[in-house]
């Protein structure tokens, strides 16, 4: 399996870091793009150096590199996850404004009918945000807001993070035991 992973300038980069950790552990090939503000949020929200986060991926690209393999539909992937997905990035994708590698790679997934999962992290949501999400959902993009459930009785922030990460993995059909599912024994 080969997935594109993007981290953008929204709060919640820990979700993206954790998905990279798990995909690496599962030996899934990852192609990573981090926006400028995604890098800044790694510095603000975590104790991880940006280079450490990049080291979790199989391959990394600059968001300015429009010649990267993932900018072309002829480069086969199983899909893409943008986690967290800023409202700027969401708007760019929704409006087909492929001005950087993240939005271009997402556009490739859309045009090639590949799985695209966006994990918006904003609250409250404006009507503009909602319209952009609806537009994407109507064409098959999975909109998976970072809204954890609590039926698994999280005991820590890591448990809450794991719930969202597990939901993302589910969208790609990746088997995992990242969180306790509804109906599973405690």
PDB file of C-alpha atoms in Angstrom:
ATOM      1  CA  UNK A   1       0.000   0.000   0.000  1.00  0.00           C
ATOM      2  CA  UNK A   2       1.165   3.542  -0.800  1.00  0.00           C
ATOM      3  CA  UNK A   3      -0.444   6.605   0.817  1.00  0.00           C
ATOM      4  CA  UNK A   4       0.112  10.335   0.554  1.00  0.00           C
ATOM      5  CA  UNK A   5       0.007  12.092   3.934  1.00  0.00           C
ATOM      6  CA  UNK A   6      -0.183  15.867   4.311  1.00  0.00           C
ATOM      7  CA  UNK A   7      -0.008  18.020   7.432  1.00  0.00           C
ATOM      8  CA  UNK A   8      -1.291  21.563   7.085  1.00  0.00           C
ATOM      9  CA  UNK A   9      -1.434  24.662   9.254  1.00  0.00           C
ATOM     10  CA  UNK A  10      -4.288  23.738  11.506  1.00  0.00           C
ATOM     11  CA  UNK A  11      -4.183  22.731  15.133  1.00  0.00           C
ATOM     12  CA  UNK A  12      -3.951  18.990  15.631  1.00  0.00           C
ATOM     13  CA  UNK A  13      -0.662  18.041  13.957  1.00  0.00           C
ATOM     14  CA  UNK A  14      -0.325  15.291  16.558  1.00  0.00           C
ATOM     15  CA  UNK A  15      -2.962  13.343  14.586  1.00  0.00           C
ATOM     16  CA  UNK A  16      -0.749  13.479  11.496  1.00  0.00           C
ATOM     17  CA  UNK A  17       2.347  12.501  13.441  1.00  0.00           C
ATOM     18  CA  UNK A  18       0.563   9.535  14.987  1.00  0.00           C
ATOM     19  CA  UNK A  19      -0.795   8.331  11.639  1.00  0.00           C
ATOM     20  CA  UNK A  20       2.752   8.435  10.253  1.00  0.00           C
ATOM     21  CA  UNK A  21       4.016   6.403  13.217  1.00  0.00           C
ATOM     22  CA  UNK A  22       1.372   3.743  12.771  1.00  0.00           C
ATOM     23  CA  UNK A  23       1.724   3.531   8.991  1.00  0.00           C
ATOM     24  CA  UNK A  24       5.479   3.124   9.423  1.00  0.00           C
ATOM     25  CA  UNK A  25       4.934   0.375  11.990  1.00  0.00           C
ATOM     26  CA  UNK A  26       2.573  -1.343   9.527  1.00  0.00           C
ATOM     27  CA  UNK A  27       5.229  -1.033   6.793  1.00  0.00           C
ATOM     28  CA  UNK A  28       2.971   1.101   4.581  1.00  0.00           C
ATOM     29  CA  UNK A  29       4.784   3.382   2.130  1.00  0.00           C
ATOM     30  CA  UNK A  30       4.091   7.049   2.881  1.00  0.00           C
ATOM     31  CA  UNK A  31       4.715  10.172   0.807  1.00  0.00           C
ATOM     32  CA  UNK A  32       4.687  13.196   3.105  1.00  0.00           C
ATOM     33  CA  UNK A  33       4.070  16.872   2.452  1.00  0.00           C
ATOM     34  CA  UNK A  34       4.067  19.405   5.286  1.00  0.00           C
ATOM     35  CA  UNK A  35       2.941  22.966   4.618  1.00  0.00           C
ATOM     36  CA  UNK A  36       4.914  25.899   6.006  1.00  0.00           C
ATOM     37  CA  UNK A  37       2.319  26.417   8.731  1.00  0.00           C
ATOM     38  CA  UNK A  38       2.113  22.676   9.334  1.00  0.00           C
ATOM     39  CA  UNK A  39       5.820  22.825  10.192  1.00  0.00           C
ATOM     40  CA  UNK A  40       5.195  25.803  12.442  1.00  0.00           C
ATOM     41  CA  UNK A  41       2.393  23.978  14.265  1.00  0.00           C
ATOM     42  CA  UNK A  42       4.676  20.985  14.847  1.00  0.00           C
ATOM     43  CA  UNK A  43       6.983  23.415  16.664  1.00  0.00           C
ATOM     44  CA  UNK A  44       4.137  25.093  18.560  1.00  0.00           C
ATOM     45  CA  UNK A  45       2.108  22.025  19.550  1.00  0.00           C
ATOM     46  CA  UNK A  46       4.693  19.288  20.052  1.00  0.00           C
ATOM     47  CA  UNK A  47       8.190  18.634  21.323  1.00  0.00           C
ATOM     48  CA  UNK A  48       9.092  16.876  18.054  1.00  0.00           C
ATOM     49  CA  UNK A  49      11.590  18.427  15.657  1.00  0.00           C
ATOM     50  CA  UNK A  50      10.211  18.748  12.114  1.00  0.00           C
ATOM     51  CA  UNK A  51      13.038  16.502  10.874  1.00  0.00           C
ATOM     52  CA  UNK A  52      11.852  13.747  13.219  1.00  0.00           C
ATOM     53  CA  UNK A  53       8.347  13.952  11.752  1.00  0.00           C
ATOM     54  CA  UNK A  54       9.779  13.805   8.236  1.00  0.00           C
ATOM     55  CA  UNK A  55      11.854  10.763   9.208  1.00  0.00           C
ATOM     56  CA  UNK A  56       8.627   8.839   9.870  1.00  0.00           C
ATOM     57  CA  UNK A  57       7.746   8.944   6.150  1.00  0.00           C
ATOM     58  CA  UNK A  58       9.117   6.857   3.321  1.00  0.00           C
ATOM     59  CA  UNK A  59       9.531   9.971   1.154  1.00  0.00           C
ATOM     60  CA  UNK A  60       9.121  13.712   1.773  1.00  0.00           C
ATOM     61  CA  UNK A  61       8.388  16.551  -0.635  1.00  0.00           C
ATOM     62  CA  UNK A  62       8.390  20.314  -0.438  1.00  0.00           C
ATOM     63  CA  UNK A  63       4.920  21.800  -0.754  1.00  0.00           C
ATOM     64  CA  UNK A  64       6.340  23.954  -3.578  1.00  0.00           C
ATOM     65  CA  UNK A  65       7.511  20.941  -5.613  1.00  0.00           C
ATOM     66  CA  UNK A  66       4.873  20.693  -8.326  1.00  0.00           C
ATOM     67  CA  UNK A  67       7.139  18.240 -10.206  1.00  0.00           C
ATOM     68  CA  UNK A  68       6.959  15.625  -7.429  1.00  0.00           C
ATOM     69  CA  UNK A  69       5.691  12.198  -8.535  1.00  0.00           C
ATOM     70  CA  UNK A  70       2.543  12.571  -6.393  1.00  0.00           C
ATOM     71  CA  UNK A  71       1.509  15.577  -8.531  1.00  0.00           C
ATOM     72  CA  UNK A  72       0.741  13.191 -11.394  1.00  0.00           C
ATOM     73  CA  UNK A  73      -2.096  10.734 -11.803  1.00  0.00           C
ATOM     74  CA  UNK A  74       0.313   8.298 -13.449  1.00  0.00           C
ATOM     75  CA  UNK A  75       2.039   7.841 -10.070  1.00  0.00           C
ATOM     76  CA  UNK A  76      -0.122   5.175  -8.436  1.00  0.00           C
ATOM     77  CA  UNK A  77      -1.203   5.601  -4.828  1.00  0.00           C
ATOM     78  CA  UNK A  78      -3.987   4.132  -2.740  1.00  0.00           C
ATOM     79  CA  UNK A  79      -5.104   7.583  -1.676  1.00  0.00           C
ATOM     80  CA  UNK A  80      -4.318  10.534   0.525  1.00  0.00           C
ATOM     81  CA  UNK A  81      -5.073  11.835   3.991  1.00  0.00           C
ATOM     82  CA  UNK A  82      -4.725  15.485   4.984  1.00  0.00           C
ATOM     83  CA  UNK A  83      -4.465  15.579   8.760  1.00  0.00           C
ATOM     84  CA  UNK A  84      -4.998  18.173  10.045  1.00  0.00           C
ATOM     85  CA  UNK A  85      -6.626  19.961   7.127  1.00  0.00           C
ATOM     86  CA  UNK A  86      -6.737  23.740   7.413  1.00  0.00           C
ATOM     87  CA  UNK A  87      -9.727  25.634   6.074  1.00  0.00           C
ATOM     88  CA  UNK A  88      -7.374  27.281   3.549  1.00  0.00           C
ATOM     89  CA  UNK A  89      -6.347  23.888   2.184  1.00  0.00           C
ATOM     90  CA  UNK A  90      -9.923  22.621   2.255  1.00  0.00           C
ATOM     91  CA  UNK A  91     -11.050  25.682   0.280  1.00  0.00           C
ATOM     92  CA  UNK A  92      -8.241  25.275  -2.239  1.00  0.00           C
ATOM     93  CA  UNK A  93      -9.186  21.646  -2.885  1.00  0.00           C
ATOM     94  CA  UNK A  94     -12.921  22.377  -2.975  1.00  0.00           C
ATOM     95  CA  UNK A  95     -12.390  25.083  -5.579  1.00  0.00           C
ATOM     96  CA  UNK A  96      -9.823  23.217  -7.693  1.00  0.00           C
ATOM     97  CA  UNK A  97      -7.106  25.775  -6.956  1.00  0.00           C
ATOM     98  CA  UNK A  98      -4.055  23.528  -7.188  1.00  0.00           C
ATOM     99  CA  UNK A  99      -1.507  26.178  -6.160  1.00  0.00           C
ATOM    100  CA  UNK A 100       0.746  23.871  -4.118  1.00  0.00           C
ATOM    101  CA  UNK A 101       1.635  20.197  -3.919  1.00  0.00           C
ATOM    102  CA  UNK A 102      -0.872  19.398  -1.168  1.00  0.00           C
ATOM    103  CA  UNK A 103      -3.871  20.706  -3.097  1.00  0.00           C
ATOM    104  CA  UNK A 104      -2.506  19.292  -6.376  1.00  0.00           C
ATOM    105  CA  UNK A 105      -2.013  15.795  -4.887  1.00  0.00           C
ATOM    106  CA  UNK A 106      -5.553  15.985  -3.455  1.00  0.00           C
ATOM    107  CA  UNK A 107      -6.856  17.039  -6.870  1.00  0.00           C
ATOM    108  CA  UNK A 108      -5.070  14.041  -8.395  1.00  0.00           C
ATOM    109  CA  UNK A 109      -6.870  11.732  -5.953  1.00  0.00           C
ATOM    110  CA  UNK A 110     -10.192  13.287  -6.908  1.00  0.00           C
ATOM    111  CA  UNK A 111      -9.632  13.073 -10.664  1.00  0.00           C
ATOM    112  CA  UNK A 112      -8.259   9.529 -10.445  1.00  0.00           C
ATOM    113  CA  UNK A 113     -11.117   8.385  -8.132  1.00  0.00           C
ATOM    114  CA  UNK A 114      -8.719   7.505  -5.317  1.00  0.00           C
ATOM    115  CA  UNK A 115      -9.561   7.743  -1.643  1.00  0.00           C
ATOM    116  CA  UNK A 116      -9.123  11.228  -0.212  1.00  0.00           C
ATOM    117  CA  UNK A 117      -9.675  11.764   3.502  1.00  0.00           C
ATOM    118  CA  UNK A 118      -9.569  15.248   4.950  1.00  0.00           C
ATOM    119  CA  UNK A 119      -9.495  15.822   8.696  1.00  0.00           C
ATOM    120  CA  UNK A 120     -10.630  19.413   9.257  1.00  0.00           C
ATOM    121  CA  UNK A 121      -9.730  20.909  12.598  1.00  0.00           C
ATOM    122  CA  UNK A 122     -11.597  24.139  13.157  1.00  0.00           C
ATOM    123  CA  UNK A 123     -14.357  25.291  15.435  1.00  0.00           C
ATOM    124  CA  UNK A 124     -16.852  26.773  15.109  1.00  0.00           C
ATOM    125  CA  UNK A 125     -17.454  26.148  11.422  1.00  0.00           C
ATOM    126  CA  UNK A 126     -18.694  28.960   9.218  1.00  0.00           C
ATOM    127  CA  UNK A 127     -21.180  28.503   6.391  1.00  0.00           C
ATOM    128  CA  UNK A 128     -18.270  28.866   3.960  1.00  0.00           C
ATOM    129  CA  UNK A 129     -16.412  25.984   5.667  1.00  0.00           C
ATOM    130  CA  UNK A 130     -19.546  23.846   5.580  1.00  0.00           C
ATOM    131  CA  UNK A 131     -20.256  24.607   1.911  1.00  0.00           C
ATOM    132  CA  UNK A 132     -16.695  23.627   0.990  1.00  0.00           C
ATOM    133  CA  UNK A 133     -17.023  20.388   2.960  1.00  0.00           C
ATOM    134  CA  UNK A 134     -20.370  19.600   1.339  1.00  0.00           C
ATOM    135  CA  UNK A 135     -18.933  20.230  -2.128  1.00  0.00           C
ATOM    136  CA  UNK A 136     -16.116  17.759  -1.408  1.00  0.00           C
ATOM    137  CA  UNK A 137     -18.394  15.180   0.237  1.00  0.00           C
ATOM    138  CA  UNK A 138     -20.720  15.274  -2.781  1.00  0.00           C
ATOM    139  CA  UNK A 139     -17.857  14.094  -5.030  1.00  0.00           C
ATOM    140  CA  UNK A 140     -16.797  11.316  -2.678  1.00  0.00           C
ATOM    141  CA  UNK A 141     -14.154  12.926  -0.490  1.00  0.00           C
ATOM    142  CA  UNK A 142     -14.314  11.597   3.078  1.00  0.00           C
ATOM    143  CA  UNK A 143     -14.689  14.488   5.520  1.00  0.00           C
ATOM    144  CA  UNK A 144     -13.579  13.127   8.880  1.00  0.00           C
ATOM    145  CA  UNK A 145     -13.529  15.955  11.440  1.00  0.00           C
ATOM    146  CA  UNK A 146     -11.300  15.476  14.468  1.00  0.00           C
ATOM    147  CA  UNK A 147     -14.308  14.752  16.695  1.00  0.00           C
ATOM    148  CA  UNK A 148     -13.439  11.869  19.000  1.00  0.00           C
ATOM    149  CA  UNK A 149     -16.033   9.564  20.446  1.00  0.00           C
ATOM    150  CA  UNK A 150     -15.995   8.650  24.098  1.00  0.00           C
ATOM    151  CA  UNK A 151     -17.698   5.231  24.084  1.00  0.00           C
ATOM    152  CA  UNK A 152     -14.264   3.620  24.333  1.00  0.00           C
ATOM    153  CA  UNK A 153     -13.745   5.512  27.618  1.00  0.00           C
ATOM    154  CA  UNK A 154     -10.463   7.281  26.865  1.00  0.00           C
ATOM    155  CA  UNK A 155      -8.139   7.561  29.837  1.00  0.00           C
ATOM    156  CA  UNK A 156      -5.647   9.946  28.220  1.00  0.00           C
ATOM    157  CA  UNK A 157      -5.146  12.387  25.375  1.00  0.00           C
ATOM    158  CA  UNK A 158      -3.321   9.569  23.575  1.00  0.00           C
ATOM    159  CA  UNK A 159      -6.526   7.494  23.719  1.00  0.00           C
ATOM    160  CA  UNK A 160      -8.459  10.391  22.150  1.00  0.00           C
ATOM    161  CA  UNK A 161      -5.822  10.775  19.418  1.00  0.00           C
ATOM    162  CA  UNK A 162      -5.879   7.019  18.789  1.00  0.00           C
ATOM    163  CA  UNK A 163      -9.635   7.097  18.209  1.00  0.00           C
ATOM    164  CA  UNK A 164      -9.341   9.618  15.358  1.00  0.00           C
ATOM    165  CA  UNK A 165      -6.282   7.885  13.903  1.00  0.00           C
ATOM    166  CA  UNK A 166      -8.129   4.563  13.960  1.00  0.00           C
ATOM    167  CA  UNK A 167     -11.077   6.131  12.154  1.00  0.00           C
ATOM    168  CA  UNK A 168      -8.685   7.392   9.449  1.00  0.00           C
ATOM    169  CA  UNK A 169      -7.116   3.948   9.057  1.00  0.00           C
ATOM    170  CA  UNK A 170     -10.606   2.460   8.700  1.00  0.00           C
ATOM    171  CA  UNK A 171     -11.248   4.657   5.648  1.00  0.00           C
ATOM    172  CA  UNK A 172      -8.371   2.945   3.825  1.00  0.00           C
ATOM    173  CA  UNK A 173      -9.351  -0.560   4.962  1.00  0.00           C
ATOM    174  CA  UNK A 174      -6.217  -0.858   7.106  1.00  0.00           C
ATOM    175  CA  UNK A 175      -6.631  -3.441   9.863  1.00  0.00           C
ATOM    176  CA  UNK A 176      -5.637  -2.183  13.306  1.00  0.00           C
ATOM    177  CA  UNK A 177      -6.268  -2.373  17.012  1.00  0.00           C
ATOM    178  CA  UNK A 178      -5.597   1.304  17.686  1.00  0.00           C
ATOM    179  CA  UNK A 179      -8.755   1.816  19.731  1.00  0.00           C
ATOM    180  CA  UNK A 180     -11.510  -0.305  21.254  1.00  0.00           C
ATOM    181  CA  UNK A 181     -14.482  -0.524  18.920  1.00  0.00           C
ATOM    182  CA  UNK A 182     -18.101  -0.237  19.963  1.00  0.00           C
ATOM    183  CA  UNK A 183     -19.254  -3.585  21.300  1.00  0.00           C
ATOM    184  CA  UNK A 184     -15.722  -4.911  21.926  1.00  0.00           C
ATOM    185  CA  UNK A 185     -15.028  -6.106  25.455  1.00  0.00           C
ATOM    186  CA  UNK A 186     -13.209  -3.683  27.716  1.00  0.00           C
TER     187      UNK A 186
END
